[in-house]
Amino acid sequence: MRRVSVPNLLTPFENGLRPVFVDHRSLSAPVTDLLVVIVCAVYAIQAFQTALWGAPSVFVTTNYVYLRAPWLAWPLSPLLHGGLVHVVPNVVTLFAFGRIAEATLPERRYVSMAFVAAVMSIAALTGWGLAFGSGPQAVYGISGVVFAIGGFAVTYYPRHRRATDLELLATLFGACALALVATESVAALVLASPAMANVGHTAGLLVGVAMGLWTPLRQDDRRQIDR
Protein backbone atom coordinates (compact mmCIF):
# COMPACT_ATOMS: atom_id res chain seq x y z
CA MET A 1 0.00 0.00 0.00
CA ARG A 2 1.31 3.41 -0.94
CA ARG A 3 1.47 5.93 1.88
CA VAL A 4 0.39 9.46 1.13
CA SER A 5 1.67 12.17 3.43
CA VAL A 6 -0.97 14.66 4.52
CA PRO A 7 0.31 18.19 5.10
CA ASN A 8 -0.17 19.60 8.57
CA LEU A 9 -2.61 22.41 7.82
CA LEU A 10 -3.52 24.99 10.43
CA THR A 11 -7.12 25.78 11.21
CA PRO A 12 -7.99 29.20 9.74
CA PHE A 13 -7.14 32.00 12.19
CA GLU A 14 -5.87 29.43 14.69
CA ASN A 15 -3.28 31.91 15.93
CA GLY A 16 -5.74 34.80 16.21
CA LEU A 17 -5.92 38.04 14.29
CA ARG A 18 -2.67 39.63 15.43
CA PRO A 19 -0.50 37.62 12.98
CA VAL A 20 -2.95 38.60 10.23
CA PHE A 21 -2.31 42.30 10.87
CA VAL A 22 1.43 41.65 10.98
CA ASP A 23 1.29 39.80 7.66
CA HIS A 24 -0.78 42.59 6.12
CA ARG A 25 1.77 45.22 7.14
CA SER A 26 4.56 43.14 5.65
CA LEU A 27 2.98 43.00 2.19
CA SER A 28 4.61 44.92 -0.63
CA ALA A 29 1.83 46.90 -2.32
CA PRO A 30 3.18 50.24 -3.58
CA VAL A 31 0.45 50.73 -6.18
CA THR A 32 -2.39 50.31 -3.68
CA ASP A 33 -0.65 52.48 -1.10
CA LEU A 34 -0.09 55.22 -3.67
CA LEU A 35 -3.70 55.01 -4.86
CA VAL A 36 -4.98 55.34 -1.29
CA VAL A 37 -2.79 58.42 -0.76
CA ILE A 38 -4.00 59.98 -4.02
CA VAL A 39 -7.67 59.39 -3.20
CA CYS A 40 -7.20 60.92 0.26
CA ALA A 41 -5.31 63.89 -1.19
CA VAL A 42 -7.99 64.53 -3.82
CA TYR A 43 -10.69 64.37 -1.15
CA ALA A 44 -8.74 66.83 1.00
CA ILE A 45 -8.72 69.23 -1.96
CA GLN A 46 -12.47 68.69 -2.40
CA ALA A 47 -13.06 69.48 1.28
CA PHE A 48 -10.82 72.56 1.11
CA GLN A 49 -12.66 73.83 -1.97
CA THR A 50 -15.98 73.25 -0.20
CA ALA A 51 -14.84 75.41 2.72
CA LEU A 52 -13.41 78.04 0.38
CA TRP A 53 -16.66 78.36 -1.54
CA GLY A 54 -18.83 78.10 1.55
CA ALA A 55 -20.74 75.24 -0.06
CA PRO A 56 -23.07 73.20 2.18
CA SER A 57 -21.27 69.89 1.49
CA VAL A 58 -18.57 68.17 -0.52
CA PHE A 59 -21.35 66.51 -2.50
CA VAL A 60 -22.61 69.89 -3.70
CA THR A 61 -19.09 71.06 -4.53
CA THR A 62 -18.28 67.94 -6.53
CA ASN A 63 -21.47 68.13 -8.58
CA TYR A 64 -20.85 71.83 -9.22
CA VAL A 65 -17.41 71.01 -10.63
CA TYR A 66 -19.04 68.58 -13.07
CA LEU A 67 -21.34 71.38 -14.16
CA ARG A 68 -18.73 74.13 -14.48
CA ALA A 69 -15.54 72.21 -15.34
CA PRO A 70 -16.44 68.81 -16.85
CA TRP A 71 -13.05 68.71 -18.61
CA LEU A 72 -11.50 68.40 -15.14
CA ALA A 73 -14.15 66.38 -13.33
CA TRP A 74 -14.57 63.48 -15.75
CA PRO A 75 -10.88 62.49 -16.01
CA LEU A 76 -10.68 62.58 -12.20
CA SER A 77 -14.04 60.86 -11.66
CA PRO A 78 -12.67 57.58 -10.17
CA LEU A 79 -10.78 59.63 -7.56
CA LEU A 80 -13.62 61.97 -6.56
CA HIS A 81 -16.07 61.30 -3.74
CA GLY A 82 -19.22 62.94 -2.43
CA GLY A 83 -18.56 62.89 1.31
CA LEU A 84 -16.95 61.03 4.20
CA VAL A 85 -19.61 58.31 4.10
CA HIS A 86 -18.59 57.71 0.49
CA VAL A 87 -14.81 57.97 0.68
CA VAL A 88 -14.03 56.29 4.04
CA PRO A 89 -15.46 52.81 3.23
CA ASN A 90 -13.82 52.90 -0.19
CA VAL A 91 -10.40 53.86 1.17
CA VAL A 92 -10.54 51.34 4.03
CA THR A 93 -11.55 48.40 1.83
CA LEU A 94 -9.11 49.42 -0.90
CA PHE A 95 -6.25 49.50 1.60
CA ALA A 96 -7.31 46.33 3.41
CA PHE A 97 -7.93 44.07 0.42
CA GLY A 98 -6.18 45.82 -2.46
CA ARG A 99 -2.82 45.18 -0.81
CA ILE A 100 -3.60 41.45 -0.68
CA ALA A 101 -4.56 41.31 -4.35
CA GLU A 102 -1.53 43.35 -5.38
CA ALA A 103 0.79 41.01 -3.48
CA THR A 104 -0.74 38.12 -5.43
CA LEU A 105 -0.75 39.56 -8.93
CA PRO A 106 2.12 40.79 -11.09
CA GLU A 107 2.23 44.57 -10.88
CA ARG A 108 1.21 45.20 -14.49
CA ARG A 109 -1.75 42.85 -14.21
CA TYR A 110 -2.91 44.50 -11.00
CA VAL A 111 -2.59 47.99 -12.50
CA SER A 112 -4.47 46.84 -15.60
CA MET A 113 -7.29 45.41 -13.48
CA ALA A 114 -7.58 48.61 -11.44
CA PHE A 115 -7.50 50.87 -14.51
CA VAL A 116 -10.05 48.85 -16.50
CA ALA A 117 -12.35 48.55 -13.48
CA ALA A 118 -12.19 52.31 -12.84
CA VAL A 119 -13.00 53.15 -16.46
CA MET A 120 -15.69 50.49 -16.88
CA SER A 121 -17.48 51.38 -13.64
CA ILE A 122 -17.69 55.07 -14.56
CA ALA A 123 -18.76 54.21 -18.12
CA ALA A 124 -21.44 51.81 -16.86
CA LEU A 125 -22.85 54.36 -14.41
CA THR A 126 -22.88 57.03 -17.10
CA GLY A 127 -24.63 54.83 -19.63
CA TRP A 128 -27.12 53.60 -17.02
CA GLY A 129 -27.95 57.16 -16.06
CA LEU A 130 -28.52 58.16 -19.67
CA ALA A 131 -30.70 55.11 -20.30
CA PHE A 132 -32.81 55.12 -17.14
CA GLY A 133 -32.15 58.46 -15.46
CA SER A 134 -33.35 61.96 -16.16
CA GLY A 135 -30.30 62.81 -18.24
CA PRO A 136 -26.52 63.19 -17.85
CA GLN A 137 -25.44 62.69 -14.24
CA ALA A 138 -22.24 63.23 -12.28
CA VAL A 139 -20.79 59.81 -11.40
CA TYR A 140 -17.60 59.23 -9.45
CA GLY A 141 -15.82 57.07 -6.89
CA ILE A 142 -13.17 54.36 -6.56
CA SER A 143 -15.68 51.64 -5.61
CA GLY A 144 -15.42 50.04 -9.06
CA VAL A 145 -11.80 49.17 -8.26
CA VAL A 146 -12.77 47.94 -4.78
CA PHE A 147 -15.40 45.60 -6.24
CA ALA A 148 -12.90 44.39 -8.85
CA ILE A 149 -10.60 43.38 -6.00
CA GLY A 150 -13.50 41.50 -4.42
CA GLY A 151 -14.35 39.79 -7.71
CA PHE A 152 -10.74 38.73 -8.14
CA ALA A 153 -10.52 37.34 -4.62
CA VAL A 154 -13.73 35.31 -4.77
CA THR A 155 -12.72 33.61 -8.04
CA TYR A 156 -8.96 33.21 -7.58
CA TYR A 157 -8.21 32.14 -4.01
CA PRO A 158 -10.86 29.37 -3.73
CA ARG A 159 -9.15 27.59 -6.65
CA HIS A 160 -6.13 26.91 -4.41
CA ARG A 161 -5.63 23.91 -2.19
CA ARG A 162 -4.13 26.20 0.44
CA ALA A 163 -4.86 29.79 1.33
CA THR A 164 -3.42 32.12 3.92
CA ASP A 165 -5.58 33.82 6.51
CA LEU A 166 -5.25 37.08 4.55
CA GLU A 167 -6.47 35.36 1.40
CA LEU A 168 -9.40 33.86 3.30
CA LEU A 169 -10.36 37.33 4.53
CA ALA A 170 -10.13 38.68 0.99
CA THR A 171 -12.33 35.80 -0.23
CA LEU A 172 -14.91 36.61 2.44
CA PHE A 173 -14.90 40.24 1.32
CA GLY A 174 -15.33 39.11 -2.29
CA ALA A 175 -18.28 36.95 -1.32
CA CYS A 176 -19.89 39.92 0.43
CA ALA A 177 -19.30 42.10 -2.65
CA LEU A 178 -20.86 39.43 -4.87
CA ALA A 179 -23.85 39.10 -2.53
CA LEU A 180 -24.38 42.86 -2.51
CA VAL A 181 -24.32 43.10 -6.30
CA ALA A 182 -26.70 40.14 -6.61
CA THR A 183 -29.10 41.62 -4.04
CA GLU A 184 -29.12 45.01 -5.76
CA SER A 185 -29.71 43.40 -9.14
CA VAL A 186 -32.57 41.19 -7.96
CA ALA A 187 -34.19 44.09 -6.10
CA ALA A 188 -33.96 46.30 -9.19
CA LEU A 189 -35.54 43.55 -11.30
CA VAL A 190 -38.33 42.62 -8.87
CA LEU A 191 -39.25 46.23 -8.05
CA ALA A 192 -38.75 47.41 -11.65
CA SER A 193 -36.46 50.15 -10.33
CA PRO A 194 -33.21 50.36 -12.34
CA ALA A 195 -31.85 52.97 -9.93
CA MET A 196 -31.52 50.29 -7.23
CA ALA A 197 -28.82 48.49 -9.23
CA ASN A 198 -25.36 50.00 -8.89
CA VAL A 199 -23.96 49.04 -12.27
CA GLY A 200 -20.63 50.62 -11.34
CA HIS A 201 -20.20 47.96 -8.68
CA THR A 202 -21.34 45.27 -11.11
CA ALA A 203 -18.91 46.36 -13.82
CA GLY A 204 -15.99 46.43 -11.39
CA LEU A 205 -16.91 43.04 -9.97
CA LEU A 206 -17.04 41.47 -13.44
CA VAL A 207 -13.60 42.88 -14.30
CA GLY A 208 -12.21 41.30 -11.13
CA VAL A 209 -13.95 37.97 -11.79
CA ALA A 210 -12.45 37.88 -15.29
CA MET A 211 -8.99 38.61 -13.88
CA GLY A 212 -9.37 35.91 -11.22
CA LEU A 213 -10.34 33.28 -13.78
CA TRP A 214 -7.64 34.36 -16.23
CA THR A 215 -4.77 34.42 -13.73
CA PRO A 216 -2.85 31.10 -13.59
CA LEU A 217 -2.61 29.15 -10.36
CA ARG A 218 0.49 29.40 -8.23
CA GLN A 219 3.24 26.84 -8.86
CA ASP A 220 2.56 24.81 -5.71
CA ASP A 221 -1.13 24.46 -6.58
CA ARG A 222 -0.31 23.39 -10.14
CA ARG A 223 1.93 20.62 -8.83
CA GLN A 224 -0.84 19.39 -6.53
CA ILE A 225 -3.29 19.23 -9.45
CA ASP A 226 -0.78 17.50 -11.74
CA ARG A 227 -0.34 14.75 -9.18
PDB file of C-alpha atoms in Angstrom:
ATOM      1  CA  MET A   1       0.000   0.000   0.000  1.00  0.00           C
ATOM      2  CA  ARG A   2       1.309   3.410  -0.936  1.00  0.00           C
ATOM      3  CA  ARG A   3       1.467   5.925   1.877  1.00  0.00           C
ATOM      4  CA  VAL A   4       0.395   9.463   1.134  1.00  0.00           C
ATOM      5  CA  SER A   5       1.667  12.168   3.426  1.00  0.00           C
ATOM      6  CA  VAL A   6      -0.967  14.660   4.516  1.00  0.00           C
ATOM      7  CA  PRO A   7       0.307  18.194   5.103  1.00  0.00           C
ATOM      8  CA  ASN A   8      -0.171  19.605   8.574  1.00  0.00           C
ATOM      9  CA  LEU A   9      -2.610  22.408   7.819  1.00  0.00           C
ATOM     10  CA  LEU A  10      -3.516  24.993  10.429  1.00  0.00           C
ATOM     11  CA  THR A  11      -7.118  25.779  11.208  1.00  0.00           C
ATOM     12  CA  PRO A  12      -7.991  29.197   9.737  1.00  0.00           C
ATOM     13  CA  PHE A  13      -7.137  32.004  12.187  1.00  0.00           C
ATOM     14  CA  GLU A  14      -5.870  29.429  14.690  1.00  0.00           C
ATOM     15  CA  ASN A  15      -3.276  31.914  15.928  1.00  0.00           C
ATOM     16  CA  GLY A  16      -5.743  34.796  16.212  1.00  0.00           C
ATOM     17  CA  LEU A  17      -5.918  38.041  14.291  1.00  0.00           C
ATOM     18  CA  ARG A  18      -2.674  39.631  15.427  1.00  0.00           C
ATOM     19  CA  PRO A  19      -0.505  37.624  12.981  1.00  0.00           C
ATOM     20  CA  VAL A  20      -2.952  38.602  10.230  1.00  0.00           C
ATOM     21  CA  PHE A  21      -2.311  42.299  10.867  1.00  0.00           C
ATOM     22  CA  VAL A  22       1.431  41.653  10.976  1.00  0.00           C
ATOM     23  CA  ASP A  23       1.291  39.802   7.659  1.00  0.00           C
ATOM     24  CA  HIS A  24      -0.782  42.586   6.117  1.00  0.00           C
ATOM     25  CA  ARG A  25       1.767  45.223   7.136  1.00  0.00           C
ATOM     26  CA  SER A  26       4.564  43.142   5.653  1.00  0.00           C
ATOM     27  CA  LEU A  27       2.981  42.996   2.191  1.00  0.00           C
ATOM     28  CA  SER A  28       4.609  44.920  -0.627  1.00  0.00           C
ATOM     29  CA  ALA A  29       1.827  46.895  -2.321  1.00  0.00           C
ATOM     30  CA  PRO A  30       3.180  50.236  -3.580  1.00  0.00           C
ATOM     31  CA  VAL A  31       0.445  50.727  -6.181  1.00  0.00           C
ATOM     32  CA  THR A  32      -2.391  50.311  -3.675  1.00  0.00           C
ATOM     33  CA  ASP A  33      -0.649  52.477  -1.095  1.00  0.00           C
ATOM     34  CA  LEU A  34      -0.091  55.222  -3.672  1.00  0.00           C
ATOM     35  CA  LEU A  35      -3.701  55.005  -4.861  1.00  0.00           C
ATOM     36  CA  VAL A  36      -4.977  55.341  -1.294  1.00  0.00           C
ATOM     37  CA  VAL A  37      -2.792  58.418  -0.758  1.00  0.00           C
ATOM     38  CA  ILE A  38      -4.001  59.979  -4.019  1.00  0.00           C
ATOM     39  CA  VAL A  39      -7.674  59.394  -3.203  1.00  0.00           C
ATOM     40  CA  CYS A  40      -7.204  60.917   0.262  1.00  0.00           C
ATOM     41  CA  ALA A  41      -5.312  63.892  -1.193  1.00  0.00           C
ATOM     42  CA  VAL A  42      -7.993  64.527  -3.817  1.00  0.00           C
ATOM     43  CA  TYR A  43     -10.694  64.371  -1.152  1.00  0.00           C
ATOM     44  CA  ALA A  44      -8.738  66.829   1.001  1.00  0.00           C
ATOM     45  CA  ILE A  45      -8.723  69.232  -1.965  1.00  0.00           C
ATOM     46  CA  GLN A  46     -12.475  68.693  -2.403  1.00  0.00           C
ATOM     47  CA  ALA A  47     -13.057  69.479   1.283  1.00  0.00           C
ATOM     48  CA  PHE A  48     -10.818  72.559   1.111  1.00  0.00           C
ATOM     49  CA  GLN A  49     -12.657  73.829  -1.966  1.00  0.00           C
ATOM     50  CA  THR A  50     -15.980  73.253  -0.196  1.00  0.00           C
ATOM     51  CA  ALA A  51     -14.842  75.407   2.722  1.00  0.00           C
ATOM     52  CA  LEU A  52     -13.406  78.045   0.376  1.00  0.00           C
ATOM     53  CA  TRP A  53     -16.660  78.362  -1.542  1.00  0.00           C
ATOM     54  CA  GLY A  54     -18.828  78.105   1.545  1.00  0.00           C
ATOM     55  CA  ALA A  55     -20.743  75.243  -0.059  1.00  0.00           C
ATOM     56  CA  PRO A  56     -23.066  73.201   2.179  1.00  0.00           C
ATOM     57  CA  SER A  57     -21.273  69.890   1.490  1.00  0.00           C
ATOM     58  CA  VAL A  58     -18.570  68.166  -0.523  1.00  0.00           C
ATOM     59  CA  PHE A  59     -21.351  66.510  -2.498  1.00  0.00           C
ATOM     60  CA  VAL A  60     -22.612  69.887  -3.701  1.00  0.00           C
ATOM     61  CA  THR A  61     -19.086  71.063  -4.528  1.00  0.00           C
ATOM     62  CA  THR A  62     -18.280  67.942  -6.533  1.00  0.00           C
ATOM     63  CA  ASN A  63     -21.466  68.126  -8.576  1.00  0.00           C
ATOM     64  CA  TYR A  64     -20.845  71.830  -9.219  1.00  0.00           C
ATOM     65  CA  VAL A  65     -17.407  71.009 -10.629  1.00  0.00           C
ATOM     66  CA  TYR A  66     -19.039  68.577 -13.070  1.00  0.00           C
ATOM     67  CA  LEU A  67     -21.337  71.382 -14.162  1.00  0.00           C
ATOM     68  CA  ARG A  68     -18.727  74.125 -14.481  1.00  0.00           C
ATOM     69  CA  ALA A  69     -15.539  72.209 -15.339  1.00  0.00           C
ATOM     70  CA  PRO A  70     -16.437  68.813 -16.847  1.00  0.00           C
ATOM     71  CA  TRP A  71     -13.049  68.707 -18.606  1.00  0.00           C
ATOM     72  CA  LEU A  72     -11.500  68.396 -15.138  1.00  0.00           C
ATOM     73  CA  ALA A  73     -14.148  66.378 -13.328  1.00  0.00           C
ATOM     74  CA  TRP A  74     -14.570  63.483 -15.755  1.00  0.00           C
ATOM     75  CA  PRO A  75     -10.878  62.487 -16.015  1.00  0.00           C
ATOM     76  CA  LEU A  76     -10.682  62.581 -12.197  1.00  0.00           C
ATOM     77  CA  SER A  77     -14.041  60.865 -11.655  1.00  0.00           C
ATOM     78  CA  PRO A  78     -12.674  57.581 -10.166  1.00  0.00           C
ATOM     79  CA  LEU A  79     -10.780  59.632  -7.564  1.00  0.00           C
ATOM     80  CA  LEU A  80     -13.621  61.968  -6.563  1.00  0.00           C
ATOM     81  CA  HIS A  81     -16.072  61.298  -3.741  1.00  0.00           C
ATOM     82  CA  GLY A  82     -19.222  62.944  -2.429  1.00  0.00           C
ATOM     83  CA  GLY A  83     -18.559  62.887   1.314  1.00  0.00           C
ATOM     84  CA  LEU A  84     -16.946  61.031   4.198  1.00  0.00           C
ATOM     85  CA  VAL A  85     -19.615  58.308   4.100  1.00  0.00           C
ATOM     86  CA  HIS A  86     -18.589  57.711   0.493  1.00  0.00           C
ATOM     87  CA  VAL A  87     -14.811  57.971   0.683  1.00  0.00           C
ATOM     88  CA  VAL A  88     -14.027  56.290   4.037  1.00  0.00           C
ATOM     89  CA  PRO A  89     -15.459  52.813   3.232  1.00  0.00           C
ATOM     90  CA  ASN A  90     -13.816  52.902  -0.194  1.00  0.00           C
ATOM     91  CA  VAL A  91     -10.399  53.861   1.172  1.00  0.00           C
ATOM     92  CA  VAL A  92     -10.539  51.344   4.031  1.00  0.00           C
ATOM     93  CA  THR A  93     -11.550  48.405   1.831  1.00  0.00           C
ATOM     94  CA  LEU A  94      -9.110  49.425  -0.902  1.00  0.00           C
ATOM     95  CA  PHE A  95      -6.255  49.505   1.597  1.00  0.00           C
ATOM     96  CA  ALA A  96      -7.309  46.325   3.410  1.00  0.00           C
ATOM     97  CA  PHE A  97      -7.926  44.074   0.419  1.00  0.00           C
ATOM     98  CA  GLY A  98      -6.178  45.815  -2.456  1.00  0.00           C
ATOM     99  CA  ARG A  99      -2.823  45.183  -0.811  1.00  0.00           C
ATOM    100  CA  ILE A 100      -3.596  41.450  -0.675  1.00  0.00           C
ATOM    101  CA  ALA A 101      -4.559  41.313  -4.346  1.00  0.00           C
ATOM    102  CA  GLU A 102      -1.530  43.347  -5.384  1.00  0.00           C
ATOM    103  CA  ALA A 103       0.785  41.013  -3.476  1.00  0.00           C
ATOM    104  CA  THR A 104      -0.740  38.116  -5.427  1.00  0.00           C
ATOM    105  CA  LEU A 105      -0.754  39.560  -8.934  1.00  0.00           C
ATOM    106  CA  PRO A 106       2.119  40.786 -11.089  1.00  0.00           C
ATOM    107  CA  GLU A 107       2.230  44.569 -10.881  1.00  0.00           C
ATOM    108  CA  ARG A 108       1.212  45.196 -14.494  1.00  0.00           C
ATOM    109  CA  ARG A 109      -1.748  42.855 -14.213  1.00  0.00           C
ATOM    110  CA  TYR A 110      -2.908  44.501 -10.999  1.00  0.00           C
ATOM    111  CA  VAL A 111      -2.588  47.994 -12.495  1.00  0.00           C
ATOM    112  CA  SER A 112      -4.466  46.838 -15.595  1.00  0.00           C
ATOM    113  CA  MET A 113      -7.295  45.414 -13.478  1.00  0.00           C
ATOM    114  CA  ALA A 114      -7.580  48.609 -11.440  1.00  0.00           C
ATOM    115  CA  PHE A 115      -7.504  50.866 -14.506  1.00  0.00           C
ATOM    116  CA  VAL A 116     -10.046  48.854 -16.496  1.00  0.00           C
ATOM    117  CA  ALA A 117     -12.352  48.551 -13.478  1.00  0.00           C
ATOM    118  CA  ALA A 118     -12.193  52.305 -12.845  1.00  0.00           C
ATOM    119  CA  VAL A 119     -13.004  53.148 -16.463  1.00  0.00           C
ATOM    120  CA  MET A 120     -15.691  50.491 -16.880  1.00  0.00           C
ATOM    121  CA  SER A 121     -17.483  51.378 -13.643  1.00  0.00           C
ATOM    122  CA  ILE A 122     -17.695  55.068 -14.558  1.00  0.00           C
ATOM    123  CA  ALA A 123     -18.761  54.213 -18.119  1.00  0.00           C
ATOM    124  CA  ALA A 124     -21.437  51.806 -16.857  1.00  0.00           C
ATOM    125  CA  LEU A 125     -22.849  54.358 -14.414  1.00  0.00           C
ATOM    126  CA  THR A 126     -22.876  57.034 -17.100  1.00  0.00           C
ATOM    127  CA  GLY A 127     -24.634  54.826 -19.629  1.00  0.00           C
ATOM    128  CA  TRP A 128     -27.116  53.596 -17.021  1.00  0.00           C
ATOM    129  CA  GLY A 129     -27.950  57.163 -16.061  1.00  0.00           C
ATOM    130  CA  LEU A 130     -28.516  58.156 -19.671  1.00  0.00           C
ATOM    131  CA  ALA A 131     -30.702  55.107 -20.304  1.00  0.00           C
ATOM    132  CA  PHE A 132     -32.809  55.122 -17.141  1.00  0.00           C
ATOM    133  CA  GLY A 133     -32.154  58.462 -15.462  1.00  0.00           C
ATOM    134  CA  SER A 134     -33.348  61.958 -16.156  1.00  0.00           C
ATOM    135  CA  GLY A 135     -30.298  62.813 -18.244  1.00  0.00           C
ATOM    136  CA  PRO A 136     -26.523  63.188 -17.853  1.00  0.00           C
ATOM    137  CA  GLN A 137     -25.443  62.694 -14.244  1.00  0.00           C
ATOM    138  CA  ALA A 138     -22.240  63.227 -12.283  1.00  0.00           C
ATOM    139  CA  VAL A 139     -20.791  59.814 -11.400  1.00  0.00           C
ATOM    140  CA  TYR A 140     -17.603  59.228  -9.454  1.00  0.00           C
ATOM    141  CA  GLY A 141     -15.824  57.065  -6.885  1.00  0.00           C
ATOM    142  CA  ILE A 142     -13.172  54.358  -6.564  1.00  0.00           C
ATOM    143  CA  SER A 143     -15.682  51.643  -5.610  1.00  0.00           C
ATOM    144  CA  GLY A 144     -15.418  50.040  -9.059  1.00  0.00           C
ATOM    145  CA  VAL A 145     -11.802  49.171  -8.256  1.00  0.00           C
ATOM    146  CA  VAL A 146     -12.768  47.935  -4.782  1.00  0.00           C
ATOM    147  CA  PHE A 147     -15.404  45.603  -6.235  1.00  0.00           C
ATOM    148  CA  ALA A 148     -12.900  44.392  -8.851  1.00  0.00           C
ATOM    149  CA  ILE A 149     -10.599  43.384  -6.002  1.00  0.00           C
ATOM    150  CA  GLY A 150     -13.499  41.497  -4.416  1.00  0.00           C
ATOM    151  CA  GLY A 151     -14.346  39.792  -7.706  1.00  0.00           C
ATOM    152  CA  PHE A 152     -10.745  38.734  -8.144  1.00  0.00           C
ATOM    153  CA  ALA A 153     -10.521  37.338  -4.623  1.00  0.00           C
ATOM    154  CA  VAL A 154     -13.729  35.307  -4.775  1.00  0.00           C
ATOM    155  CA  THR A 155     -12.722  33.606  -8.038  1.00  0.00           C
ATOM    156  CA  TYR A 156      -8.964  33.212  -7.582  1.00  0.00           C
ATOM    157  CA  TYR A 157      -8.214  32.144  -4.009  1.00  0.00           C
ATOM    158  CA  PRO A 158     -10.860  29.371  -3.726  1.00  0.00           C
ATOM    159  CA  ARG A 159      -9.146  27.590  -6.648  1.00  0.00           C
ATOM    160  CA  HIS A 160      -6.134  26.909  -4.408  1.00  0.00           C
ATOM    161  CA  ARG A 161      -5.627  23.914  -2.187  1.00  0.00           C
ATOM    162  CA  ARG A 162      -4.134  26.198   0.437  1.00  0.00           C
ATOM    163  CA  ALA A 163      -4.862  29.790   1.329  1.00  0.00           C
ATOM    164  CA  THR A 164      -3.421  32.123   3.922  1.00  0.00           C
ATOM    165  CA  ASP A 165      -5.581  33.822   6.508  1.00  0.00           C
ATOM    166  CA  LEU A 166      -5.246  37.076   4.549  1.00  0.00           C
ATOM    167  CA  GLU A 167      -6.472  35.356   1.396  1.00  0.00           C
ATOM    168  CA  LEU A 168      -9.403  33.861   3.298  1.00  0.00           C
ATOM    169  CA  LEU A 169     -10.364  37.330   4.534  1.00  0.00           C
ATOM    170  CA  ALA A 170     -10.127  38.676   0.988  1.00  0.00           C
ATOM    171  CA  THR A 171     -12.328  35.805  -0.231  1.00  0.00           C
ATOM    172  CA  LEU A 172     -14.912  36.615   2.442  1.00  0.00           C
ATOM    173  CA  PHE A 173     -14.896  40.239   1.322  1.00  0.00           C
ATOM    174  CA  GLY A 174     -15.329  39.113  -2.289  1.00  0.00           C
ATOM    175  CA  ALA A 175     -18.281  36.946  -1.319  1.00  0.00           C
ATOM    176  CA  CYS A 176     -19.888  39.919   0.427  1.00  0.00           C
ATOM    177  CA  ALA A 177     -19.301  42.104  -2.654  1.00  0.00           C
ATOM    178  CA  LEU A 178     -20.858  39.432  -4.866  1.00  0.00           C
ATOM    179  CA  ALA A 179     -23.848  39.095  -2.534  1.00  0.00           C
ATOM    180  CA  LEU A 180     -24.380  42.863  -2.506  1.00  0.00           C
ATOM    181  CA  VAL A 181     -24.325  43.102  -6.297  1.00  0.00           C
ATOM    182  CA  ALA A 182     -26.698  40.144  -6.607  1.00  0.00           C
ATOM    183  CA  THR A 183     -29.095  41.618  -4.039  1.00  0.00           C
ATOM    184  CA  GLU A 184     -29.123  45.011  -5.759  1.00  0.00           C
ATOM    185  CA  SER A 185     -29.711  43.405  -9.144  1.00  0.00           C
ATOM    186  CA  VAL A 186     -32.570  41.191  -7.955  1.00  0.00           C
ATOM    187  CA  ALA A 187     -34.193  44.094  -6.102  1.00  0.00           C
ATOM    188  CA  ALA A 188     -33.965  46.299  -9.188  1.00  0.00           C
ATOM    189  CA  LEU A 189     -35.541  43.554 -11.303  1.00  0.00           C
ATOM    190  CA  VAL A 190     -38.327  42.625  -8.874  1.00  0.00           C
ATOM    191  CA  LEU A 191     -39.250  46.230  -8.052  1.00  0.00           C
ATOM    192  CA  ALA A 192     -38.751  47.415 -11.648  1.00  0.00           C
ATOM    193  CA  SER A 193     -36.457  50.147 -10.326  1.00  0.00           C
ATOM    194  CA  PRO A 194     -33.208  50.365 -12.342  1.00  0.00           C
ATOM    195  CA  ALA A 195     -31.852  52.973  -9.934  1.00  0.00           C
ATOM    196  CA  MET A 196     -31.516  50.293  -7.231  1.00  0.00           C
ATOM    197  CA  ALA A 197     -28.823  48.493  -9.233  1.00  0.00           C
ATOM    198  CA  ASN A 198     -25.364  49.996  -8.893  1.00  0.00           C
ATOM    199  CA  VAL A 199     -23.957  49.036 -12.270  1.00  0.00           C
ATOM    200  CA  GLY A 200     -20.632  50.615 -11.341  1.00  0.00           C
ATOM    201  CA  HIS A 201     -20.195  47.959  -8.683  1.00  0.00           C
ATOM    202  CA  THR A 202     -21.336  45.271 -11.106  1.00  0.00           C
ATOM    203  CA  ALA A 203     -18.907  46.361 -13.815  1.00  0.00           C
ATOM    204  CA  GLY A 204     -15.990  46.433 -11.388  1.00  0.00           C
ATOM    205  CA  LEU A 205     -16.908  43.040  -9.966  1.00  0.00           C
ATOM    206  CA  LEU A 206     -17.041  41.475 -13.443  1.00  0.00           C
ATOM    207  CA  VAL A 207     -13.598  42.881 -14.298  1.00  0.00           C
ATOM    208  CA  GLY A 208     -12.211  41.295 -11.135  1.00  0.00           C
ATOM    209  CA  VAL A 209     -13.949  37.972 -11.794  1.00  0.00           C
ATOM    210  CA  ALA A 210     -12.448  37.877 -15.289  1.00  0.00           C
ATOM    211  CA  MET A 211      -8.988  38.606 -13.882  1.00  0.00           C
ATOM    212  CA  GLY A 212      -9.371  35.908 -11.223  1.00  0.00           C
ATOM    213  CA  LEU A 213     -10.340  33.278 -13.779  1.00  0.00           C
ATOM    214  CA  TRP A 214      -7.638  34.357 -16.230  1.00  0.00           C
ATOM    215  CA  THR A 215      -4.765  34.416 -13.726  1.00  0.00           C
ATOM    216  CA  PRO A 216      -2.851  31.098 -13.595  1.00  0.00           C
ATOM    217  CA  LEU A 217      -2.614  29.155 -10.355  1.00  0.00           C
ATOM    218  CA  ARG A 218       0.493  29.396  -8.231  1.00  0.00           C
ATOM    219  CA  GLN A 219       3.238  26.841  -8.860  1.00  0.00           C
ATOM    220  CA  ASP A 220       2.563  24.812  -5.709  1.00  0.00           C
ATOM    221  CA  ASP A 221      -1.131  24.463  -6.584  1.00  0.00           C
ATOM    222  CA  ARG A 222      -0.306  23.390 -10.140  1.00  0.00           C
ATOM    223  CA  ARG A 223       1.934  20.624  -8.830  1.00  0.00           C
ATOM    224  CA  GLN A 224      -0.842  19.390  -6.534  1.00  0.00           C
ATOM    225  CA  ILE A 225      -3.288  19.229  -9.448  1.00  0.00           C
ATOM    226  CA  ASP A 226      -0.784  17.499 -11.736  1.00  0.00           C
ATOM    227  CA  ARG A 227      -0.341  14.745  -9.177  1.00  0.00           C
TER     228      ARG A 227
END
